[in-house]
PDB file of C-alpha atoms in Angstrom:
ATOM      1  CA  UNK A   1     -25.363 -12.962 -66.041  1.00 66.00           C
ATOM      2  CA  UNK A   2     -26.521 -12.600 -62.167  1.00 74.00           C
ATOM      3  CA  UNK A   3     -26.680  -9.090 -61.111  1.00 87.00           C
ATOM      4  CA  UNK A   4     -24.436  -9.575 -58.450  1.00 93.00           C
ATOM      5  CA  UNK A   5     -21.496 -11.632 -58.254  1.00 93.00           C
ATOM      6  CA  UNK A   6     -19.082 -12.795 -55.748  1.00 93.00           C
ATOM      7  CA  UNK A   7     -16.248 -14.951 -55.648  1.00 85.00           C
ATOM      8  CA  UNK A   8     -17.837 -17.860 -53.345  1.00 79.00           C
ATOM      9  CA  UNK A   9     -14.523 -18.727 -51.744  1.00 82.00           C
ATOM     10  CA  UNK A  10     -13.791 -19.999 -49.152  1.00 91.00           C
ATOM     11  CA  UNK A  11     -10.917 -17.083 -48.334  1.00 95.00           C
ATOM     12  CA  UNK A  12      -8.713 -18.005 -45.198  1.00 97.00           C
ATOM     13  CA  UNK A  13      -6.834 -14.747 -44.021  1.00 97.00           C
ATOM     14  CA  UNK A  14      -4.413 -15.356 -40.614  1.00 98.00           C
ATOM     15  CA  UNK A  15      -6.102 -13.326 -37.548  1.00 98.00           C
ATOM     16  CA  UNK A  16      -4.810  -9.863 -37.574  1.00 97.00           C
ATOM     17  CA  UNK A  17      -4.516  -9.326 -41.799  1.00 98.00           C
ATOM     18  CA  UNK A  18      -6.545  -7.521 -43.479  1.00 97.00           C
ATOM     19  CA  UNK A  19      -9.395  -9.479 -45.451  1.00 97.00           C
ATOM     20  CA  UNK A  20     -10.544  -8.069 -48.547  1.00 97.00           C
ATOM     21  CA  UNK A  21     -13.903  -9.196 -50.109  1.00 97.00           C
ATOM     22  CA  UNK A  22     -14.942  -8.436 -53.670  1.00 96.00           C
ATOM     23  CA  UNK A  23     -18.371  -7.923 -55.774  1.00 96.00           C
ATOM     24  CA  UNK A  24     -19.392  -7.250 -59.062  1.00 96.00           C
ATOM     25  CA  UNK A  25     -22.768  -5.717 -60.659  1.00 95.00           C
ATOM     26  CA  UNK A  26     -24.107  -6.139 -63.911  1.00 93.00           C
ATOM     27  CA  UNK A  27     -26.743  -3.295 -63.800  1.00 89.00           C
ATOM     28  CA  UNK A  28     -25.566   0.128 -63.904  1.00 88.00           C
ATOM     29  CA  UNK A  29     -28.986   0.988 -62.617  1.00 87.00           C
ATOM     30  CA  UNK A  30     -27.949   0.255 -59.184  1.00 89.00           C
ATOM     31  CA  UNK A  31     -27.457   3.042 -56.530  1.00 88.00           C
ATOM     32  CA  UNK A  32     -26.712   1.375 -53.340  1.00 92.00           C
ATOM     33  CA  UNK A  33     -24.880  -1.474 -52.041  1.00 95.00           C
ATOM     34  CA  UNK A  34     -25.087  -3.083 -49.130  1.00 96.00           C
ATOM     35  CA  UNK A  35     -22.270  -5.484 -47.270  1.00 97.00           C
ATOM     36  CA  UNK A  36     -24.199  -8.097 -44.941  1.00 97.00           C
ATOM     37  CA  UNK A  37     -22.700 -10.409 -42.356  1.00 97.00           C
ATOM     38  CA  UNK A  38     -23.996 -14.215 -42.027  1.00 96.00           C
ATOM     39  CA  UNK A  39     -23.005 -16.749 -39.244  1.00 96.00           C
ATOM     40  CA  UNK A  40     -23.858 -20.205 -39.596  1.00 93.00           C
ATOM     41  CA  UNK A  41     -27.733 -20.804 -39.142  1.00 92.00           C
ATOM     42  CA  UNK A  42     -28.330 -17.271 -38.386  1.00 95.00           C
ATOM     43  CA  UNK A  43     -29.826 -14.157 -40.380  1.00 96.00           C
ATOM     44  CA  UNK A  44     -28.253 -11.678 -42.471  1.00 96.00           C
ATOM     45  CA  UNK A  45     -27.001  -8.658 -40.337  1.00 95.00           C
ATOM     46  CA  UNK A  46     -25.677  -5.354 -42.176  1.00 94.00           C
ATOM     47  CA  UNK A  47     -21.990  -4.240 -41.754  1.00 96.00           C
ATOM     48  CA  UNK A  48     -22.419  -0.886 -43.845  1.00 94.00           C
ATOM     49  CA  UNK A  49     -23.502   0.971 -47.038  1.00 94.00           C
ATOM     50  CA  UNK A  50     -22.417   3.317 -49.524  1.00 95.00           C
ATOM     51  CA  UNK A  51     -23.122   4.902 -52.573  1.00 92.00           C
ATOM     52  CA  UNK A  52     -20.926   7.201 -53.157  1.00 93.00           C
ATOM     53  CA  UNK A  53     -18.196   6.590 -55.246  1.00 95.00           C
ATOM     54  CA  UNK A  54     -14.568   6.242 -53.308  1.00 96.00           C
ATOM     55  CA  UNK A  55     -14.053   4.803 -49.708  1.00 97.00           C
ATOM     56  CA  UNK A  56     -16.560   4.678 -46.493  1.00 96.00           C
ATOM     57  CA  UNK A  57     -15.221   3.991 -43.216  1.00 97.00           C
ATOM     58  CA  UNK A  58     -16.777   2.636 -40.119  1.00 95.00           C
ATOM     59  CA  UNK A  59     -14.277   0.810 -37.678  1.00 97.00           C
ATOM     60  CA  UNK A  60     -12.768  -2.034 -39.137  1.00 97.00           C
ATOM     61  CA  UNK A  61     -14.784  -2.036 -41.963  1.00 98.00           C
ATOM     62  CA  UNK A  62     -14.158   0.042 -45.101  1.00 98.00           C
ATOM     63  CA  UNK A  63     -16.346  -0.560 -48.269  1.00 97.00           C
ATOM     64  CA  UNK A  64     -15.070   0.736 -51.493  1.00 97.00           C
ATOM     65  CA  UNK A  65     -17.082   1.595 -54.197  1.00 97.00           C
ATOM     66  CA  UNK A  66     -16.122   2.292 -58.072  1.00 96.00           C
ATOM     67  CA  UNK A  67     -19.615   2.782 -60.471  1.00 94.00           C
ATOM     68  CA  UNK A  68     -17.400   3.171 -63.168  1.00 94.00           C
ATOM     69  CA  UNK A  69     -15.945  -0.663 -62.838  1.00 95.00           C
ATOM     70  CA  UNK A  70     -19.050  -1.438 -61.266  1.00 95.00           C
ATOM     71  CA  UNK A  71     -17.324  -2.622 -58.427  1.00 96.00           C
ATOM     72  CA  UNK A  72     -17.847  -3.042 -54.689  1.00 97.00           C
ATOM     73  CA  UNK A  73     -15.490  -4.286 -52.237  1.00 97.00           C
ATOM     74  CA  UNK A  74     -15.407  -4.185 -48.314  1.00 98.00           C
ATOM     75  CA  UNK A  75     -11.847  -4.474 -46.949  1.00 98.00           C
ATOM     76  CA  UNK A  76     -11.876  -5.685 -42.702  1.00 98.00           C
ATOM     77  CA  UNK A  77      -8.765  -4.583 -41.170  1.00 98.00           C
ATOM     78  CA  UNK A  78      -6.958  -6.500 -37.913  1.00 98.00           C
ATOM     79  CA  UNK A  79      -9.320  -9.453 -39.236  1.00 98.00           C
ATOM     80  CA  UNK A  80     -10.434 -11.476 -36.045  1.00 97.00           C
ATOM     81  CA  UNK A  81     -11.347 -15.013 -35.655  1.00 97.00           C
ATOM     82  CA  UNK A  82     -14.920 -13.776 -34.763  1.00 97.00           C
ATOM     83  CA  UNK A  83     -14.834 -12.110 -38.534  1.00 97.00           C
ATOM     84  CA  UNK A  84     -15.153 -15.804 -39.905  1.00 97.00           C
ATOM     85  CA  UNK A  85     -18.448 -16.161 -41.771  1.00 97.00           C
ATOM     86  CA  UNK A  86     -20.398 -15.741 -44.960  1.00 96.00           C
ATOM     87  CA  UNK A  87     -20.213 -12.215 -46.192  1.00 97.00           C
ATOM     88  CA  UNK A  88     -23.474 -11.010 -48.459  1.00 96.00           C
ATOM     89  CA  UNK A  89     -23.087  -8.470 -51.093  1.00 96.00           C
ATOM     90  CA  UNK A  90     -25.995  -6.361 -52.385  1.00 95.00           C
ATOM     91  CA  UNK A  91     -27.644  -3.881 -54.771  1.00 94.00           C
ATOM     92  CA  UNK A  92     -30.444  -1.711 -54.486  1.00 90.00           C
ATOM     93  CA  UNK A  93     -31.736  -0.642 -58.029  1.00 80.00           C
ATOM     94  CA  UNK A  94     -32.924   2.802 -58.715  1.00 75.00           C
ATOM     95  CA  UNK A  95     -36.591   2.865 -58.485  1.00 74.00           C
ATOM     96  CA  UNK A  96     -36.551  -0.860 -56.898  1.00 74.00           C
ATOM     97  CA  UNK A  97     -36.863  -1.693 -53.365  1.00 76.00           C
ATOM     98  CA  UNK A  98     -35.479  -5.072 -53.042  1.00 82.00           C
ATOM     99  CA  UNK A  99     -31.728  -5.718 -53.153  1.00 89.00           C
ATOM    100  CA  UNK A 100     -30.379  -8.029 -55.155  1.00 90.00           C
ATOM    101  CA  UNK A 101     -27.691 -10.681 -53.236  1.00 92.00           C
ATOM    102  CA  UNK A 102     -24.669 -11.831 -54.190  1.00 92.00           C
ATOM    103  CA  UNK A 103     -24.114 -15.776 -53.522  1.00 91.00           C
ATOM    104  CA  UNK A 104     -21.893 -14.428 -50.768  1.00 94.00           C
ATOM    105  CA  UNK A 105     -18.337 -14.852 -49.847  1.00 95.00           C
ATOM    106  CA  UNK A 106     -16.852 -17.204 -47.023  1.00 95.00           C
ATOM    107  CA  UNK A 107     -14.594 -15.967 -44.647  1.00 96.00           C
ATOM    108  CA  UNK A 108     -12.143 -17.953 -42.296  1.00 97.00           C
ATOM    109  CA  UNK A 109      -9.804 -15.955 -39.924  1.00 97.00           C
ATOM    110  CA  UNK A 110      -7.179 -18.441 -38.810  1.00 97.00           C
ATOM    111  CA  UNK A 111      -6.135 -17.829 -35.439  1.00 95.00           C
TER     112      UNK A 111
ATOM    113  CA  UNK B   1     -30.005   0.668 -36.546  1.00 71.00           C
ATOM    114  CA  UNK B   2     -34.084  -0.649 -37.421  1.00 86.00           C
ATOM    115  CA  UNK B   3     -35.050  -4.166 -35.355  1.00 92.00           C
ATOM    116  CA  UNK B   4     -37.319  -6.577 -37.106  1.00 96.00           C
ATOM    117  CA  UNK B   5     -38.768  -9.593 -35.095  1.00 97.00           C
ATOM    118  CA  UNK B   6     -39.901 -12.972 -36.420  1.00 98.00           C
ATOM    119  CA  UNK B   7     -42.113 -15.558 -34.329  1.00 97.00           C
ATOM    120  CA  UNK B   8     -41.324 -18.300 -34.022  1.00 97.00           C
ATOM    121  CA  UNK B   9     -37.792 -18.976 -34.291  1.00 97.00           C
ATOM    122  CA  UNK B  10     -38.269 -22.477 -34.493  1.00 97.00           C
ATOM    123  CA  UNK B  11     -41.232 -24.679 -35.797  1.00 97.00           C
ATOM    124  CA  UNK B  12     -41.627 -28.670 -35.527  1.00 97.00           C
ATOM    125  CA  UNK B  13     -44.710 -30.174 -37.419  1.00 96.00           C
ATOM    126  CA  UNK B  14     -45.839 -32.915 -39.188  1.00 96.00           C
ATOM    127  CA  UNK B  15     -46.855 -32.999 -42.753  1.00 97.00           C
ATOM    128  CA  UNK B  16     -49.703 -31.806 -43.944  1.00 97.00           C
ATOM    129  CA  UNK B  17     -50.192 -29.374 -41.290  1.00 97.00           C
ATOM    130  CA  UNK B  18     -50.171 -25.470 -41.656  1.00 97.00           C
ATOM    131  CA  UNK B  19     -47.631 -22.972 -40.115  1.00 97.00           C
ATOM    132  CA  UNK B  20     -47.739 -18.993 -39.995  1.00 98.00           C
ATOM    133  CA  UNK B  21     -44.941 -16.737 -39.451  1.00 98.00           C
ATOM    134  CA  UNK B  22     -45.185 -13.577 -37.953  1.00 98.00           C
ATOM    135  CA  UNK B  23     -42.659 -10.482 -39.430  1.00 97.00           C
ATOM    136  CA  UNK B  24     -42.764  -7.802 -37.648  1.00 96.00           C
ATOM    137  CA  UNK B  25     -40.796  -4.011 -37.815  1.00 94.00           C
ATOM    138  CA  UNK B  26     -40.496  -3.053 -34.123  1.00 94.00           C
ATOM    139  CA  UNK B  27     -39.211   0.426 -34.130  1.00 89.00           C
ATOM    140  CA  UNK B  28     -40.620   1.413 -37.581  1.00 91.00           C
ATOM    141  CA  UNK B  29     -43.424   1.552 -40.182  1.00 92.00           C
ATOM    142  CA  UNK B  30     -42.455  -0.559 -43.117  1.00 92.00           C
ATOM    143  CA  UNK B  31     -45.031  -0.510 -46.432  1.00 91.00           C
ATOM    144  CA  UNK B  32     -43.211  -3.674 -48.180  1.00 93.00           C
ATOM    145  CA  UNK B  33     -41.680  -6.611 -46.511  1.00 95.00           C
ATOM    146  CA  UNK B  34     -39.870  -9.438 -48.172  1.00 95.00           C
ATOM    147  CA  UNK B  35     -40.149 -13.152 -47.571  1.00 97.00           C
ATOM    148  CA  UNK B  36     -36.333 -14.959 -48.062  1.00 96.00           C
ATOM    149  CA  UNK B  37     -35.889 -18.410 -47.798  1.00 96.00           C
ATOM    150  CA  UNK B  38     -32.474 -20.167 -47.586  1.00 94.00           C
ATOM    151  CA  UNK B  39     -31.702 -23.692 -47.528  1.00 93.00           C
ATOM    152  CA  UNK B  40     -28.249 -25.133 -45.753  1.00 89.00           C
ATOM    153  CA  UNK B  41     -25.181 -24.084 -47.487  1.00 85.00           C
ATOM    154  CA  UNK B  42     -27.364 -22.190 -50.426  1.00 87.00           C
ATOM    155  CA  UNK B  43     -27.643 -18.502 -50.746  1.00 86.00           C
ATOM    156  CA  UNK B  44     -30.587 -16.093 -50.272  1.00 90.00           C
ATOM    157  CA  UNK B  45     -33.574 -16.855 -52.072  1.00 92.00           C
ATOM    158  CA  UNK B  46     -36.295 -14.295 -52.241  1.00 93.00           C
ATOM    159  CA  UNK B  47     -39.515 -15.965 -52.478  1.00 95.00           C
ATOM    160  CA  UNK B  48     -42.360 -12.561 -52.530  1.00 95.00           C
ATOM    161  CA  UNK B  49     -42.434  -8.912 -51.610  1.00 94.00           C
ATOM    162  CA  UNK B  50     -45.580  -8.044 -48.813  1.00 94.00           C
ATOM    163  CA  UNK B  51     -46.746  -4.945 -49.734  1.00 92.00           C
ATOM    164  CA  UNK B  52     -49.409  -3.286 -46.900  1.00 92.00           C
ATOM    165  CA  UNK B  53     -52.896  -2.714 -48.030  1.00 88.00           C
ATOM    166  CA  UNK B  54     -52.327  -4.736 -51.861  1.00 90.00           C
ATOM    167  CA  UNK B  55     -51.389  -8.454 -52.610  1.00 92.00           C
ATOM    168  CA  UNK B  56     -47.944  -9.655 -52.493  1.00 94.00           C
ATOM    169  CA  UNK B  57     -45.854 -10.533 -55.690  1.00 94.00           C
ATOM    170  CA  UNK B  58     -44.106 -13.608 -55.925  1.00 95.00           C
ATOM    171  CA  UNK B  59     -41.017 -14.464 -57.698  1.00 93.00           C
ATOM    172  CA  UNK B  60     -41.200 -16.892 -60.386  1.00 93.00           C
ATOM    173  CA  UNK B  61     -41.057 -20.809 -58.915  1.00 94.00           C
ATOM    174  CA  UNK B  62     -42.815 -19.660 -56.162  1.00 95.00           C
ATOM    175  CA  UNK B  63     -46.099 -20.929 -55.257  1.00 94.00           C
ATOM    176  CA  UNK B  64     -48.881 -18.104 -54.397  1.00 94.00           C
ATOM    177  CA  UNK B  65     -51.478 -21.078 -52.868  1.00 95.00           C
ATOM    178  CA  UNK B  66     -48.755 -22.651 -50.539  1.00 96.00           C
ATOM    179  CA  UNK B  67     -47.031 -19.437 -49.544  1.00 97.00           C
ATOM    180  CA  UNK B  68     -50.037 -17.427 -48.253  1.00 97.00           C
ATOM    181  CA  UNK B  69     -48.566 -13.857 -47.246  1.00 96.00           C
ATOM    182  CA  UNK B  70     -50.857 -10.918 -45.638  1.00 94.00           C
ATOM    183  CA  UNK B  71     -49.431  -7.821 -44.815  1.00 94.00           C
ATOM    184  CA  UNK B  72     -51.830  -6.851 -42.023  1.00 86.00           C
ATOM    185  CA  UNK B  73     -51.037  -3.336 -41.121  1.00 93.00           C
ATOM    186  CA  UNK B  74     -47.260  -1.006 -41.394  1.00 93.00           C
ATOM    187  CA  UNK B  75     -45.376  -3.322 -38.737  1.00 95.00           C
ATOM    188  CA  UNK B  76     -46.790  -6.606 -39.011  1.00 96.00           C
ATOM    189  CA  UNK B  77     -46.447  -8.846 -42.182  1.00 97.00           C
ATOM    190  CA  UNK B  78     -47.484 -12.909 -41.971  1.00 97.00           C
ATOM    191  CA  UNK B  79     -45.877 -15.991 -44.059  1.00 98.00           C
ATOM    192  CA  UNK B  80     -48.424 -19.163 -43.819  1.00 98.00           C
ATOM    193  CA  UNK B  81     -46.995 -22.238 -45.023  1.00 98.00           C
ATOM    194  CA  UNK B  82     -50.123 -24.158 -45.997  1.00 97.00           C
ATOM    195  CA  UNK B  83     -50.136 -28.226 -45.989  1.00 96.00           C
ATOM    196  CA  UNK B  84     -46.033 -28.250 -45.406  1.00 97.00           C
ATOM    197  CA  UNK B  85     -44.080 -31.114 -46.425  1.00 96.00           C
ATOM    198  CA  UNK B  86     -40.975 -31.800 -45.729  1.00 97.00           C
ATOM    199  CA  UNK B  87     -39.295 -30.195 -48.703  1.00 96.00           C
ATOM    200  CA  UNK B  88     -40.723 -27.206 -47.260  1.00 97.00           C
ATOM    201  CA  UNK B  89     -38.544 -27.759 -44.346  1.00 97.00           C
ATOM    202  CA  UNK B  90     -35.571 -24.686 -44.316  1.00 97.00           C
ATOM    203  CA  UNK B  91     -34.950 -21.169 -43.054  1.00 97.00           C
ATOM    204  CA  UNK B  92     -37.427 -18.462 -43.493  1.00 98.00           C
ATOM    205  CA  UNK B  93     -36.098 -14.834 -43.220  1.00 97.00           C
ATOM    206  CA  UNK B  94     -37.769 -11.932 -43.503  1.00 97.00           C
ATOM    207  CA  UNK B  95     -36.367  -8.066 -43.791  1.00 95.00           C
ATOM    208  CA  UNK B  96     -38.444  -4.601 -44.054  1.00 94.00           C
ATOM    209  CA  UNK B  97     -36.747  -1.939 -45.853  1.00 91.00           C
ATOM    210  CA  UNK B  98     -36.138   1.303 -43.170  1.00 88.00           C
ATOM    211  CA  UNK B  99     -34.422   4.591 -45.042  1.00 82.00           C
ATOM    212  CA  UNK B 100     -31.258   5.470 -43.651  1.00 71.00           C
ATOM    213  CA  UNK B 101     -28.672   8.230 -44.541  1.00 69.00           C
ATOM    214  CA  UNK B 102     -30.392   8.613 -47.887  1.00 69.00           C
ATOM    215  CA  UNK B 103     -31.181   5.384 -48.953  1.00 75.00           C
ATOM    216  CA  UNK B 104     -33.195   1.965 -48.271  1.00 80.00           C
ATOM    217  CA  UNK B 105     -31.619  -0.311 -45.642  1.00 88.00           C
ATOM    218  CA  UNK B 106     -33.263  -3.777 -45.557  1.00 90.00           C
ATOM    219  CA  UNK B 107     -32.899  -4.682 -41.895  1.00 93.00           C
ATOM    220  CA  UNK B 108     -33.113  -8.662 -41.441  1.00 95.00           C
ATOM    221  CA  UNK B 109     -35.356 -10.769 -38.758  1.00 97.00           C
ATOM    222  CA  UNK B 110     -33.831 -12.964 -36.751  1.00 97.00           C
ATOM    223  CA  UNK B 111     -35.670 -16.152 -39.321  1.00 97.00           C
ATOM    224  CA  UNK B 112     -37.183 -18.851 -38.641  1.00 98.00           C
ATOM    225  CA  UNK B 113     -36.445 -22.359 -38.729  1.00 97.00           C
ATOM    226  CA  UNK B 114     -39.104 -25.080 -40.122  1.00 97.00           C
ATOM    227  CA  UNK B 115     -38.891 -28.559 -39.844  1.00 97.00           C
ATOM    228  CA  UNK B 116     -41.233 -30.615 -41.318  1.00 97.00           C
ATOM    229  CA  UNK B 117     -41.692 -34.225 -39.967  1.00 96.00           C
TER     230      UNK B 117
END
C-alpha cells in the first residue's frame, strides 16, 4: 500500500465549477499535508497546508482534512482554465522531514 | 513564502561527462535538502536527503557513486551527476524544508533539466 494515494485522473471540470481533488493516507503517523501545484515541465509549487482537522481556506482554495478517514481533499472554487495541471498531494510524518507524494492528480478546466 | 534556487536550469552534455547542480535556500537556513528526480509523465521520485555537516542518505535504487551530493554549508546543497549517460537524462528538483505556521513546508527549486547526448 503507498502512503499516499490519489486518483491519477485525468478530471475535466468546465471553467467556473468547482474542482474537487481527493487523497488518501495509509499512515496515521502523519501530521501535515501538503497540496502542491505542477505545470507541465515545471517544479512543484505549494497551494496550502493544514493539519488541523475540518476546513482551511485561502482564496479559491479550500483543503479539507478528516484524520479520522485519513482523508485529504482540496476543493478550487470558480475553477479557471489557468487551474489545469497536475495537482501533488503530500504527508509529512511525525518525527520525519520528508513528505511523502501522492502520484498526483490531473486537472483540465475546459473553457 | 521561502525561495529556493537551482543552477542551472538547463544542462546539454555528452556522455560520459560530469554535471553538478547547485540547490540553494535564498531567504533561509535549511539543515536537510532533498534531491527529486522526475521523468516525463512519471511522478516525484525522491532520490537522497542532504543533510549539512553529515553524509546524505539515499533511497533504495539509488546509486551513492553516481549521485555525489555535498551539503556545503545551511543554504547551499550540490547534486553531481558523475559519468552521465543518457538514461540519466530527466528533471532534477530539489526542495529545503522552511517551518511555517507550525509545521515543515518543503519549498521547491525551480529544477533542472539534463540532457544527456
Amino acid at each position: 500500500q503507498k502512503e499516499v494515494e490519489q486518483n491519477s485522473g485525468p478530471l475535466s471540470v468546465p471553467e467556473g465549477a468547482i474542482a474537487s481533488l481527493n487523497c488518501t493516507y495509509s499512515d496515521r503517523g502523519s501530521q501535515s499535508f501538503f497540496w502542491y501545484r505542477q505545470y507541465s515541465g515545471k517544479s512543484p509549487e505549494l497551494i496550502m497546508f493544514i493539519y488541523s482537522n475540518g476546513d482551511k481556506e485561502d482564496g479559491r482554495f479550500t483543503a479539507q482534512l478528516n484524520k479520522a478517514s485519513q482523508y485529504v481533499s482540496l476543493l478550487i472554487r470558480d475553477s479557471q482554465p489557468s487551474d489545469s495541471a497536475t495537482y501533488l498531494c503530500a504527508a509529512l510524518r511525525t518525527g520525519a522531514n520528508n513528505l511523502f507524494f501522492g502520484t498526483g492528480t490531473r486537472l483540465t478546466v475546459i473553457p | 513564502g521561502a525561495v529556493v534556487s537551482q543552477h542551472p536550469s538547463r544542462v546539454i552534455c555528452k556522455s560520459g561527462t560530469s554535471v553538478k547542480i547547485e540547490c540553494r535556500s535564498l531567504d533561509f537556513q535549511a539543515t536537510t535538502m532533498f534531491w527529486y528526480r522526475q521523468f516525463p509523465k512519471q511522478s516525484l521520485m525522491l532520490m537522497a536527503t542532504s543533510n549539512e555537516g553529515s553524509k546524505a542518505t539515499y533511497e533504495q535504487g539509488v546509486e551513492k557513486d553516481k549521485f555525489l551530493i555535498n551539503h556545503a554549508s545551511l543554504t547551499l546543497s550540490t547534486l553531481t551527476v558523475t559519468s552521465a549517460h543518457p538514461e540519466d537524462s530527466s528533471f532534477y528538483i530539489c526542495s529545503a524544508p522552511s517551518a511555517s505556521e507550525g509545521t515543515d513546508t518543503q519549498y521547491f527549486g525551480p529544477g533542472t533539466r539534463l540532457t544527456v547526448l
